[in-house]
């Protein structure tokens, strides 16, 4: 199997490290790669959309699982799919939508693999209704450090360690997933503006239960009375009778069309993303949004994955890359959320639209991120002076409020805070020690945080 030593980074393009990149094309090749990965171990990688260092392994092996990308079986009556872990959600949408099925959970990009979706136990705009991705997984085939392939089902310790386990229990080879039925490939979307953070939280708390999908795009550069102003977009899959009678959509109600703009340039001058330019963008975007508009029909890519229209958009942050900071604090800790939002606004981070969402019930994964409460995600250029110290202070606020940061986005958290954020960490470590005593599966994230 060819293996090339190359620099590997996450989507934020911070901290590249060199690793032997291996692309297995069969399960046997994957097993051989694990057997032969050497003293620095190995880690599975999907489409590299984790922002930080979760799918990197300095000096070791990285198994690019996108070469194993077969859809094995679809039960079009029962609504399940069995596929390889290297299949992307984009591919699943292409295959499943014409049959009237949708993935149960999609993040803000459809260019993630099923393995990455389970590894990070991803959440979508429907977390308050549907929970995270692994809640819809019926079984997994997991290649473990001893070379065995185990069938892993929900309700078992190995499943709960693997869902959100960041690839550290083994390499997921296949997954069987329960799907969401849809009548059309369009979304019916309500949009409204919120004047400030309290207005926003009140709207989300009062009416989120009416919507399957809900998210707020928040302007963190707005200050004073406008701090936390936002645009809410919420909706559901449009039923067939919501489509206009004579529209083309009626003829092909389940068609899945995507369009892509030209890629972001590979060189972007430092300083392009100043507070002024980003502030201007946020201002225009807020003013352009309708105060209230109900029932607009939108295509799936526009509603769920607006950034996917611009390939390599992560380059706009320049050579230094960017950090995505995502945390959650529980219901009742709105005071902490208000303080953090105020601090970010006062710090004037040149951050494009950030995302605020309310999570529903926690998921069973031991290191799964969502807990009931408020989650905020924002991008910040890594070159911002004093960023490390500033985020350390925010971490303290988050921990103080009983919250946590999301490992799939992280590249800089201090390890001593982890146990307070993830109370099942010791169970996770104990299971790993028993399952993988030689520490075959390891990543930069795992080394940095002593996972
Ligand atoms: C624009 C954008 C929007 C996003 N929005 C959201 C969002 O709304 N919600 C959310 O939860 N996340 C979101 N993310 C993060 C993303 O969904 C996760 O990081 C996801 O894990 C990426 O999947 P991937 O296939 O790219 O995996 P990678 O980034 O390659 O890997 C991520 C983790 O999964 C593990 N992994 C990958 N494949 C396997 C496998 N076969 N077996 C075992 N472990 C494996 C890796 O070891 C690593 O720990 C977003 C990312 C981007 C870039």
CSV table of C-alpha atoms and ligand atoms in Angstrom, one decimal:
chain,number,residue,atom,x,y,z
A,1,UNK,CA,0.0,0.0,0.0
A,2,UNK,CA,1.6,3.3,-1.0
A,3,UNK,CA,2.2,5.7,2.0
A,4,UNK,CA,3.4,9.2,1.6
A,5,UNK,CA,4.8,11.4,4.4
A,6,UNK,CA,2.9,14.7,4.1
A,7,UNK,CA,1.8,17.6,6.4
A,8,UNK,CA,-1.7,17.0,7.7
A,9,UNK,CA,-3.9,19.7,9.2
A,10,UNK,CA,-7.5,20.2,10.3
A,11,UNK,CA,-10.0,22.5,8.5
A,12,UNK,CA,-8.6,25.5,10.5
A,13,UNK,CA,-5.2,24.9,9.0
A,14,UNK,CA,-3.4,25.6,12.3
A,15,UNK,CA,-0.5,23.3,13.6
A,16,UNK,CA,0.2,21.0,10.6
A,17,UNK,CA,2.1,17.9,11.5
A,18,UNK,CA,3.8,15.3,9.2
A,19,UNK,CA,2.4,11.8,9.1
A,20,UNK,CA,2.4,8.8,6.8
A,21,UNK,CA,-0.8,9.1,4.9
A,22,UNK,CA,-2.2,5.7,3.9
A,23,UNK,CA,-5.4,5.2,1.9
A,24,UNK,CA,-6.8,1.7,2.3
A,25,UNK,CA,-9.0,0.4,-0.5
A,26,UNK,CA,-10.2,-2.7,1.2
A,27,UNK,CA,-11.0,-3.8,4.8
A,28,UNK,CA,-7.9,-6.1,4.6
A,29,UNK,CA,-5.7,-3.2,3.7
A,30,UNK,CA,-7.2,-1.2,6.6
A,31,UNK,CA,-6.4,-4.1,8.9
A,32,UNK,CA,-2.8,-4.3,7.6
A,33,UNK,CA,-2.3,-0.6,8.0
A,34,UNK,CA,-3.4,-0.8,11.6
A,35,UNK,CA,-1.1,-3.9,12.2
A,36,UNK,CA,1.9,-2.1,10.6
A,37,UNK,CA,1.3,1.5,11.8
A,38,UNK,CA,4.5,1.4,14.0
A,39,UNK,CA,5.5,2.9,17.3
A,40,UNK,CA,3.7,6.3,16.8
A,41,UNK,CA,0.4,4.5,16.1
A,42,UNK,CA,-2.3,5.5,13.7
A,43,UNK,CA,-5.6,7.4,13.5
A,44,UNK,CA,-8.5,7.2,11.1
A,45,UNK,CA,-9.3,10.3,9.0
A,46,UNK,CA,-12.4,11.2,7.0
A,47,UNK,CA,-12.7,14.4,5.0
A,48,UNK,CA,-10.6,16.4,7.4
A,49,UNK,CA,-13.4,18.8,8.4
A,50,UNK,CA,-12.6,18.6,12.1
A,51,UNK,CA,-11.2,22.1,12.7
A,52,UNK,CA,-8.3,21.1,15.0
A,53,UNK,CA,-5.9,18.2,15.4
A,54,UNK,CA,-8.3,15.3,15.8
A,55,UNK,CA,-7.4,13.5,12.5
A,56,UNK,CA,-3.6,14.2,12.7
A,57,UNK,CA,-0.8,12.1,14.1
A,58,UNK,CA,2.6,13.6,14.2
A,59,UNK,CA,5.3,11.1,13.1
A,60,UNK,CA,2.8,8.2,12.9
A,61,UNK,CA,0.2,6.9,10.4
A,62,UNK,CA,-3.0,8.6,9.3
A,63,UNK,CA,-5.6,6.3,7.6
A,64,UNK,CA,-7.5,8.2,5.0
A,65,UNK,CA,-10.7,6.2,5.0
A,66,UNK,CA,-12.3,7.9,2.0
A,67,UNK,CA,-11.1,5.1,-0.3
A,68,UNK,CA,-13.7,2.9,1.3
A,69,UNK,CA,-16.8,4.5,0.2
A,70,UNK,CA,-19.4,2.0,-0.9
A,71,UNK,CA,-23.1,2.2,-0.2
A,72,UNK,CA,-23.8,-1.5,0.4
A,73,UNK,CA,-27.6,-1.7,1.0
A,74,UNK,CA,-30.6,0.6,1.2
A,75,UNK,CA,-33.8,-0.5,2.8
A,76,UNK,CA,-36.1,1.9,0.9
A,77,UNK,CA,-39.2,0.7,2.8
A,78,UNK,CA,-37.8,0.6,6.3
A,79,UNK,CA,-35.5,3.6,5.9
A,80,UNK,CA,-32.0,2.4,6.7
A,81,UNK,CA,-28.7,2.4,4.9
A,82,UNK,CA,-25.6,0.2,5.4
A,83,UNK,CA,-22.5,1.9,4.0
A,84,UNK,CA,-18.8,2.2,4.4
A,85,UNK,CA,-17.5,4.7,6.9
A,86,UNK,CA,-15.7,6.6,4.2
A,87,UNK,CA,-18.9,7.6,2.4
A,88,UNK,CA,-19.7,11.3,2.6
A,89,UNK,CA,-23.0,12.7,3.7
A,90,UNK,CA,-23.0,14.5,0.3
A,91,UNK,CA,-23.0,11.1,-1.4
A,92,UNK,CA,-25.7,9.7,0.9
A,93,UNK,CA,-27.9,12.7,0.0
A,94,UNK,CA,-27.4,12.1,-3.7
A,95,UNK,CA,-28.3,8.5,-3.4
A,96,UNK,CA,-31.1,8.7,-0.7
A,97,UNK,CA,-33.0,11.9,-1.6
A,98,UNK,CA,-34.5,10.5,-4.8
A,99,UNK,CA,-35.8,7.6,-2.7
A,100,UNK,CA,-37.5,9.9,-0.2
A,101,UNK,CA,-35.0,9.7,2.6
A,102,UNK,CA,-32.6,12.1,4.2
A,103,UNK,CA,-29.7,11.7,6.6
A,104,UNK,CA,-30.9,11.9,10.2
A,105,UNK,CA,-28.4,14.6,11.2
A,106,UNK,CA,-26.3,16.9,9.0
A,107,UNK,CA,-23.7,19.4,10.2
A,108,UNK,CA,-23.0,22.8,8.6
A,109,UNK,CA,-21.1,21.0,5.8
A,110,UNK,CA,-22.2,17.8,3.9
A,111,UNK,CA,-18.5,17.0,3.1
A,112,UNK,CA,-18.0,14.9,6.2
A,113,UNK,CA,-17.8,11.1,6.2
A,114,UNK,CA,-20.0,8.7,8.2
A,115,UNK,CA,-16.9,7.7,10.2
A,116,UNK,CA,-16.2,11.4,11.0
A,117,UNK,CA,-19.9,11.8,11.9
A,118,UNK,CA,-19.8,9.0,14.4
A,119,UNK,CA,-16.2,9.8,15.6
A,120,UNK,CA,-17.2,13.3,16.6
A,121,UNK,CA,-20.9,12.3,17.3
A,122,UNK,CA,-21.9,15.4,15.3
A,123,UNK,CA,-25.0,17.5,15.8
A,124,UNK,CA,-27.1,19.5,13.4
A,125,UNK,CA,-29.8,22.2,13.5
A,126,UNK,CA,-32.2,19.5,14.7
A,127,UNK,CA,-30.4,18.5,17.9
A,128,UNK,CA,-33.3,19.7,20.1
A,129,UNK,CA,-35.5,17.2,18.3
A,130,UNK,CA,-33.3,14.4,17.0
A,131,UNK,CA,-30.2,14.3,19.1
A,132,UNK,CA,-26.8,13.7,17.6
A,133,UNK,CA,-25.7,11.4,14.7
A,134,UNK,CA,-24.9,8.3,16.8
A,135,UNK,CA,-28.5,8.2,18.1
A,136,UNK,CA,-29.5,7.1,14.6
A,137,UNK,CA,-26.8,4.4,14.2
A,138,UNK,CA,-28.1,0.9,14.5
A,139,UNK,CA,-24.7,-0.8,14.4
A,140,UNK,CA,-21.1,-0.3,13.5
A,141,UNK,CA,-18.3,-2.5,12.4
A,142,UNK,CA,-15.2,-1.5,14.2
A,143,UNK,CA,-11.6,-2.6,13.5
A,144,UNK,CA,-9.9,-2.6,16.9
A,145,UNK,CA,-6.2,-2.6,17.9
A,146,UNK,CA,-6.0,-6.4,18.2
A,147,UNK,CA,-7.0,-6.7,14.4
A,148,UNK,CA,-10.5,-8.0,15.1
A,149,UNK,CA,-13.6,-6.5,13.5
A,150,UNK,CA,-16.3,-6.2,16.1
A,151,UNK,CA,-20.0,-5.5,15.5
A,152,UNK,CA,-20.8,-2.7,17.9
A,153,UNK,CA,-24.4,-1.8,18.8
A,154,UNK,CA,-26.0,1.0,20.9
A,155,UNK,CA,-26.3,0.4,24.6
A,156,UNK,CA,-22.9,-1.2,24.9
A,157,UNK,CA,-19.8,0.5,26.5
A,158,UNK,CA,-17.8,0.1,23.3
A,159,UNK,CA,-20.6,1.9,21.3
A,160,UNK,CA,-20.8,4.7,23.9
A,161,UNK,CA,-17.0,5.1,23.8
A,162,UNK,CA,-16.9,5.1,20.0
A,163,UNK,CA,-19.7,7.6,19.5
A,164,UNK,CA,-17.8,10.9,20.0
A,165,UNK,CA,-14.6,8.9,20.8
A,166,UNK,CA,-12.6,10.8,18.1
A,167,UNK,CA,-11.4,7.7,16.4
A,168,UNK,CA,-9.5,6.4,19.5
A,169,UNK,CA,-11.4,3.1,20.0
A,170,UNK,CA,-10.6,1.9,16.5
A,171,UNK,CA,-11.3,2.4,12.8
A,172,UNK,CA,-15.0,2.3,11.9
A,173,UNK,CA,-15.4,0.3,8.7
A,174,UNK,CA,-19.2,0.4,8.1
A,175,UNK,CA,-22.3,1.8,9.7
A,176,UNK,CA,-26.0,1.0,9.5
A,177,UNK,CA,-28.0,4.2,9.9
A,178,UNK,CA,-31.7,5.0,10.4
A,179,UNK,CA,-32.9,7.6,8.0
A,180,UNK,CA,-35.4,10.5,8.0
A,181,UNK,CA,-38.3,10.3,5.6
A,182,UNK,CA,-39.0,13.4,3.4
A,183,UNK,CA,-41.6,14.1,0.7
A,184,UNK,CA,-39.5,16.7,-1.1
A,185,UNK,CA,-35.9,17.9,-1.2
A,186,UNK,CA,-37.0,21.5,-0.3
A,187,UNK,CA,-37.1,23.2,3.0
A,188,UNK,CA,-39.9,25.5,4.3
A,189,UNK,CA,-38.0,28.2,6.1
A,190,UNK,CA,-39.1,30.9,8.5
A,191,UNK,CA,-36.6,33.8,9.0
A,192,UNK,CA,-36.8,36.5,11.7
A,193,UNK,CA,-34.5,39.1,13.2
A,194,UNK,CA,-33.7,39.4,16.9
A,195,UNK,CA,-32.5,42.8,18.2
A,196,UNK,CA,-30.1,41.6,20.8
A,197,UNK,CA,-29.1,38.5,22.8
A,198,UNK,CA,-32.0,38.5,25.3
A,199,UNK,CA,-34.5,38.9,22.5
A,200,UNK,CA,-32.8,36.0,20.6
A,201,UNK,CA,-32.8,33.7,23.6
A,202,UNK,CA,-36.4,34.4,24.3
A,203,UNK,CA,-37.4,33.6,20.7
A,204,UNK,CA,-35.4,30.4,20.7
A,205,UNK,CA,-36.7,29.3,24.1
A,206,UNK,CA,-40.4,30.1,23.3
A,207,UNK,CA,-40.8,28.7,19.8
A,208,UNK,CA,-37.9,26.2,19.0
A,209,UNK,CA,-40.2,23.3,19.7
A,210,UNK,CA,-42.3,24.2,16.7
A,211,UNK,CA,-39.4,23.5,14.3
A,212,UNK,CA,-37.4,20.4,13.4
A,213,UNK,CA,-34.4,22.6,12.5
A,214,UNK,CA,-33.4,25.8,14.2
A,215,UNK,CA,-30.3,28.0,14.2
A,216,UNK,CA,-29.4,31.6,14.8
A,217,UNK,CA,-26.7,33.5,13.0
A,218,UNK,CA,-25.3,36.0,15.5
A,219,UNK,CA,-23.3,39.2,14.8
A,220,UNK,CA,-20.6,39.2,17.5
A,221,UNK,CA,-19.2,42.5,16.3
A,222,UNK,CA,-22.3,44.4,17.2
A,223,UNK,CA,-22.0,46.3,20.5
A,224,UNK,CA,-24.0,48.3,23.0
A,225,UNK,CA,-27.7,47.8,22.8
A,226,UNK,CA,-27.3,45.6,19.7
A,227,UNK,CA,-25.0,43.1,21.4
A,228,UNK,CA,-26.0,39.6,20.2
A,229,UNK,CA,-28.3,40.7,17.5
A,230,UNK,CA,-29.1,37.8,15.2
A,231,UNK,CA,-31.1,36.3,12.3
A,232,UNK,CA,-33.0,33.1,13.1
A,233,UNK,CA,-33.6,30.6,10.4
A,234,UNK,CA,-35.9,27.7,11.3
A,235,UNK,CA,-37.8,25.2,9.3
A,236,UNK,CA,-38.7,21.7,8.3
A,237,UNK,CA,-38.7,19.6,5.2
A,238,UNK,CA,-41.4,21.0,2.9
A,239,UNK,CA,-44.4,18.6,2.3
A,240,UNK,CA,-45.4,17.9,-1.3
A,241,UNK,CA,-48.4,20.1,-1.1
A,242,UNK,CA,-46.3,23.1,-0.1
A,243,UNK,CA,-44.8,23.2,-3.5
A,244,UNK,CA,-46.3,25.6,-6.0
A,245,UNK,CA,-48.7,23.8,-8.4
A,246,UNK,CA,-47.0,24.6,-11.7
A,247,UNK,CA,-43.4,24.8,-10.5
A,248,UNK,CA,-40.7,22.6,-11.9
A,249,UNK,CA,-40.2,21.4,-8.4
A,250,UNK,CA,-43.5,19.5,-8.6
A,251,UNK,CA,-42.2,17.4,-11.4
A,252,UNK,CA,-39.0,16.4,-9.5
A,253,UNK,CA,-39.9,17.0,-5.9
A,254,UNK,CA,-36.9,14.9,-4.7
A,255,UNK,CA,-34.2,16.2,-6.9
A,256,UNK,CA,-30.9,17.1,-5.3
A,257,UNK,CA,-29.1,19.9,-7.1
A,258,UNK,CA,-26.0,21.7,-5.8
A,259,UNK,CA,-24.0,24.5,-7.2
A,260,UNK,CA,-20.5,25.7,-6.5
A,261,UNK,CA,-18.8,29.1,-6.8
A,262,UNK,CA,-15.2,29.4,-7.8
A,263,UNK,CA,-12.8,28.2,-5.1
A,264,UNK,CA,-11.3,30.8,-2.6
A,265,UNK,CA,-7.9,31.8,-3.8
A,266,UNK,CA,-4.9,29.9,-2.4
A,267,UNK,CA,-3.2,33.1,-1.3
A,268,UNK,CA,-5.1,35.7,0.7
A,269,UNK,CA,-3.3,38.8,1.9
A,270,UNK,CA,-3.0,39.0,5.7
A,271,UNK,CA,-5.2,41.7,7.1
A,272,UNK,CA,-8.0,41.3,4.5
A,273,UNK,CA,-10.2,40.1,7.4
A,274,UNK,CA,-10.0,43.2,9.5
A,275,UNK,CA,-12.6,44.3,12.0
A,276,UNK,CA,-13.7,46.9,9.5
A,277,UNK,CA,-14.3,44.5,6.6
A,278,UNK,CA,-15.9,41.8,8.7
A,279,UNK,CA,-18.0,44.3,10.6
A,280,UNK,CA,-19.2,45.7,7.3
A,281,UNK,CA,-20.1,42.3,6.0
A,282,UNK,CA,-22.0,41.5,9.2
A,283,UNK,CA,-23.8,44.8,9.1
A,284,UNK,CA,-24.9,44.3,5.5
A,285,UNK,CA,-26.0,40.7,6.1
A,286,UNK,CA,-28.1,41.8,9.2
A,287,UNK,CA,-29.8,44.6,7.3
A,288,UNK,CA,-30.5,42.4,4.2
A,289,UNK,CA,-32.3,39.8,6.3
A,290,UNK,CA,-36.1,40.2,6.5
A,291,UNK,CA,-37.5,41.2,9.8
A,292,UNK,CA,-39.9,38.3,9.5
A,293,UNK,CA,-40.6,36.0,6.5
A,294,UNK,CA,-42.5,32.8,6.8
A,295,UNK,CA,-42.6,29.6,4.7
A,296,UNK,CA,-40.0,30.4,2.1
A,297,UNK,CA,-38.9,27.4,0.1
A,298,UNK,CA,-35.2,26.8,0.0
A,299,UNK,CA,-33.0,24.0,-1.4
A,300,UNK,CA,-31.2,21.7,1.1
A,301,UNK,CA,-27.7,23.1,0.3
A,302,UNK,CA,-28.8,26.7,0.8
A,303,UNK,CA,-30.5,25.9,4.1
A,304,UNK,CA,-28.0,23.5,5.6
A,305,UNK,CA,-24.7,24.1,3.9
A,306,UNK,CA,-24.3,27.6,2.6
A,307,UNK,CA,-20.5,27.5,3.0
A,308,UNK,CA,-20.1,24.4,0.8
A,309,UNK,CA,-20.9,26.6,-2.2
A,310,UNK,CA,-17.4,28.1,-1.9
A,311,UNK,CA,-14.7,25.3,-2.1
A,312,UNK,CA,-11.7,25.9,0.2
A,313,UNK,CA,-13.4,28.8,1.9
A,314,UNK,CA,-11.1,28.1,4.9
A,315,UNK,CA,-8.2,29.8,2.9
A,316,UNK,CA,-9.8,33.2,3.4
A,317,UNK,CA,-8.2,33.3,6.9
A,318,UNK,CA,-4.7,33.4,5.3
A,319,UNK,CA,-1.6,31.4,6.0
A,320,UNK,CA,-2.1,31.4,9.8
A,321,UNK,CA,-5.4,29.7,9.6
A,322,UNK,CA,-8.2,30.1,12.1
A,323,UNK,CA,-9.6,28.7,15.3
A,324,UNK,CA,-13.2,27.6,15.7
A,325,UNK,CA,-14.3,28.0,19.3
A,326,UNK,CA,-17.5,26.1,20.2
A,327,UNK,CA,-18.8,25.6,23.7
A,328,UNK,CA,-22.1,24.7,25.4
A,329,UNK,CA,-23.4,25.9,28.8
A,330,UNK,CA,-26.5,24.4,30.4
A,331,UNK,CA,-30.0,25.9,30.7
A,332,UNK,CA,-30.0,28.2,33.7
A,333,UNK,CA,-26.5,29.4,32.9
A,334,UNK,CA,-27.7,32.1,30.5
A,335,UNK,CA,-25.7,34.5,32.7
A,336,UNK,CA,-22.4,32.8,31.5
A,337,UNK,CA,-23.5,33.0,27.9
A,338,UNK,CA,-24.3,36.7,28.2
A,339,UNK,CA,-20.9,37.4,29.8
A,340,UNK,CA,-19.0,35.4,27.1
A,341,UNK,CA,-20.9,37.1,24.3
A,342,UNK,CA,-20.2,40.5,25.8
A,343,UNK,CA,-16.5,39.7,26.2
A,344,UNK,CA,-16.2,38.5,22.6
A,345,UNK,CA,-18.0,41.7,21.3
A,346,UNK,CA,-15.8,43.9,23.5
A,347,UNK,CA,-12.7,42.1,22.3
A,348,UNK,CA,-13.7,43.0,18.7
A,349,UNK,CA,-12.7,39.6,17.3
A,350,UNK,CA,-13.1,39.9,13.5
A,351,UNK,CA,-15.5,37.0,13.4
A,352,UNK,CA,-18.0,36.4,10.6
A,353,UNK,CA,-21.4,35.3,11.6
A,354,UNK,CA,-21.3,33.0,14.6
A,355,UNK,CA,-23.9,30.4,15.3
A,356,UNK,CA,-26.1,30.0,18.4
A,357,UNK,CA,-28.3,27.0,19.0
A,358,UNK,CA,-30.2,25.3,21.8
A,359,UNK,CA,-29.4,21.7,22.4
A,360,UNK,CA,-31.9,19.0,23.5
A,361,UNK,CA,-31.2,15.9,25.6
A,362,UNK,CA,-27.6,14.7,26.0
A,363,UNK,CA,-26.5,11.8,23.9
A,364,UNK,CA,-25.1,8.5,25.3
A,365,UNK,CA,-21.6,8.9,23.9
A,366,UNK,CA,-19.1,9.3,26.8
A,367,UNK,CA,-17.3,12.1,25.0
A,368,UNK,CA,-20.3,13.4,23.0
A,369,UNK,CA,-20.4,17.1,23.1
A,370,UNK,CA,-24.1,18.1,23.4
A,371,UNK,CA,-25.8,18.6,26.7
A,372,UNK,CA,-29.1,20.5,27.1
A,373,UNK,CA,-28.4,24.2,26.9
A,374,UNK,CA,-26.9,26.8,24.7
A,375,UNK,CA,-24.1,26.3,22.2
A,376,UNK,CA,-22.1,29.1,20.5
A,377,UNK,CA,-19.6,28.5,17.6
A,378,UNK,CA,-17.4,31.2,16.1
A,379,UNK,CA,-14.4,31.4,13.9
A,380,UNK,CA,-11.4,33.6,14.9
A,381,UNK,CA,-8.2,34.2,12.8
A,382,UNK,CA,-5.4,32.4,14.6
A,383,UNK,CA,-3.1,35.4,14.1
A,384,UNK,CA,-5.3,37.6,16.4
A,385,UNK,CA,-2.9,39.0,19.1
A,386,UNK,CA,-3.5,37.5,22.5
A,387,UNK,CA,-6.0,35.0,21.2
A,388,UNK,CA,-4.6,32.0,23.3
A,389,UNK,CA,-4.9,33.9,26.6
A,390,UNK,CA,-8.3,35.2,25.7
A,391,UNK,CA,-9.7,31.8,24.9
A,392,UNK,CA,-8.2,30.3,28.0
A,393,UNK,CA,-10.2,32.9,30.0
A,394,UNK,CA,-13.4,31.9,28.1
A,395,UNK,CA,-12.6,28.2,28.9
A,396,UNK,CA,-12.6,29.1,32.6
A,397,UNK,CA,-16.0,30.8,32.2
A,398,UNK,CA,-17.3,27.7,30.4
A,399,UNK,CA,-16.0,25.3,33.0
A,400,UNK,CA,-17.3,27.6,35.8
A,401,UNK,CA,-20.7,27.3,34.3
A,402,UNK,CA,-20.5,23.5,34.1
A,403,UNK,CA,-20.1,23.6,30.3
A,404,UNK,CA,-17.6,22.1,27.8
A,405,UNK,CA,-15.9,22.8,24.5
A,406,UNK,CA,-16.3,20.6,21.4
A,407,UNK,CA,-13.3,18.4,20.7
A,408,UNK,CA,-14.0,18.2,17.0
A,409,UNK,CA,-13.4,22.0,16.8
A,410,UNK,CA,-10.6,22.2,19.3
A,411,UNK,CA,-6.9,22.8,18.8
A,412,UNK,CA,-5.8,24.5,22.0
A,413,UNK,CA,-7.7,23.5,25.1
A,414,UNK,CA,-5.6,22.9,28.3
A,415,UNK,CA,-5.8,19.3,29.3
A,416,UNK,CA,-6.4,20.0,33.0
A,417,UNK,CA,-9.9,21.3,32.2
A,418,UNK,CA,-11.0,18.3,30.3
A,419,UNK,CA,-12.1,16.1,33.2
A,420,UNK,CA,-14.4,18.8,34.5
A,421,UNK,CA,-16.0,19.2,31.1
A,422,UNK,CA,-16.4,15.5,30.3
A,423,UNK,CA,-17.3,13.5,33.5
A,424,UNK,CA,-17.1,10.2,31.7
A,425,UNK,CA,-13.5,10.8,30.7
A,426,UNK,CA,-12.1,8.2,33.2
A,427,UNK,CA,-14.5,5.5,31.9
A,428,UNK,CA,-13.3,6.4,28.4
A,429,UNK,CA,-9.6,6.1,29.4
A,430,UNK,CA,-10.2,2.8,31.2
A,431,UNK,CA,-12.0,1.3,28.2
A,432,UNK,CA,-9.2,2.4,25.9
A,433,UNK,CA,-6.5,1.0,28.2
A,434,UNK,CA,-8.2,-2.4,28.2
A,435,UNK,CA,-9.1,-2.4,24.5
A,436,UNK,CA,-5.8,-1.0,23.1
A,437,UNK,CA,-3.1,-1.6,25.8
A,438,UNK,CA,-0.3,-0.7,23.4
A,439,UNK,CA,-1.9,2.6,22.4
A,440,UNK,CA,-2.1,1.8,18.7
A,441,UNK,CA,-4.8,4.5,18.1
A,442,UNK,CA,-3.5,7.9,18.8
A,443,UNK,CA,-3.8,11.4,17.4
A,444,UNK,CA,-2.3,14.8,18.1
A,445,UNK,CA,-5.5,15.7,19.9
A,446,UNK,CA,-5.2,12.6,22.1
A,447,UNK,CA,-1.6,13.4,23.0
A,448,UNK,CA,-2.3,17.0,23.7
A,449,UNK,CA,-5.3,16.3,25.9
A,450,UNK,CA,-4.1,13.0,27.4
A,451,UNK,CA,-7.2,11.2,26.2
B,1,LIG,C1,-18.1,24.2,7.6
B,1,LIG,C2,-18.2,23.2,8.7
B,1,LIG,C3,-19.3,23.2,9.5
B,1,LIG,C4,-19.4,22.2,10.5
B,1,LIG,N1,-20.6,22.2,11.2
B,1,LIG,C5,-20.7,21.3,12.2
B,1,LIG,C6,-22.0,21.2,12.9
B,1,LIG,O1,-22.9,21.9,12.6
B,1,LIG,N2,-22.1,20.2,13.9
B,1,LIG,C7,-21.0,19.4,14.2
B,1,LIG,O2,-21.2,18.5,15.1
B,1,LIG,N3,-19.8,19.5,13.5
B,1,LIG,C8,-19.7,20.4,12.6
B,1,LIG,N4,-18.5,20.5,11.9
B,1,LIG,C9,-17.4,19.6,12.3
B,1,LIG,C10,-17.5,18.2,11.5
B,1,LIG,O3,-18.8,17.8,11.4
B,1,LIG,C11,-16.8,17.2,12.3
B,1,LIG,O4,-15.5,17.5,12.6
B,1,LIG,C12,-16.7,15.8,11.6
B,1,LIG,O5,-16.1,14.9,12.5
B,1,LIG,C13,-15.9,15.9,10.3
B,1,LIG,O6,-15.9,14.6,9.6
B,1,LIG,P1,-14.7,14.2,8.7
B,1,LIG,O7,-15.2,13.0,7.9
B,1,LIG,O8,-14.2,15.3,7.9
B,1,LIG,O9,-13.7,13.6,9.7
B,1,LIG,P2,-12.2,14.1,10.2
B,1,LIG,O10,-12.2,15.6,10.3
B,1,LIG,O11,-11.3,13.6,9.1
B,1,LIG,O12,-12.0,13.4,11.5
B,1,LIG,C14,-12.8,13.8,12.6
B,1,LIG,C15,-12.7,12.7,13.7
B,1,LIG,O13,-13.4,11.5,13.3
B,1,LIG,C16,-12.5,10.4,13.4
B,1,LIG,N5,-12.8,9.5,12.2
B,1,LIG,C17,-13.0,9.8,10.9
B,1,LIG,N6,-13.2,8.7,10.2
B,1,LIG,C18,-13.2,7.7,11.1
B,1,LIG,C19,-13.4,6.3,10.9
B,1,LIG,N7,-13.6,5.7,9.8
B,1,LIG,N8,-13.3,5.5,12.1
B,1,LIG,C20,-13.1,6.1,13.3
B,1,LIG,N9,-12.9,7.4,13.5
B,1,LIG,C21,-13.0,8.2,12.4
B,1,LIG,C22,-11.1,11.0,13.3
B,1,LIG,O14,-10.2,10.1,13.9
B,1,LIG,C23,-11.3,12.3,14.0
B,1,LIG,O15,-11.1,12.1,15.4
B,1,LIG,C24,-18.3,21.4,10.8
B,1,LIG,C25,-17.2,21.5,10.1
B,1,LIG,C26,-17.1,22.4,9.1
B,1,LIG,C27,-15.8,22.5,8.3
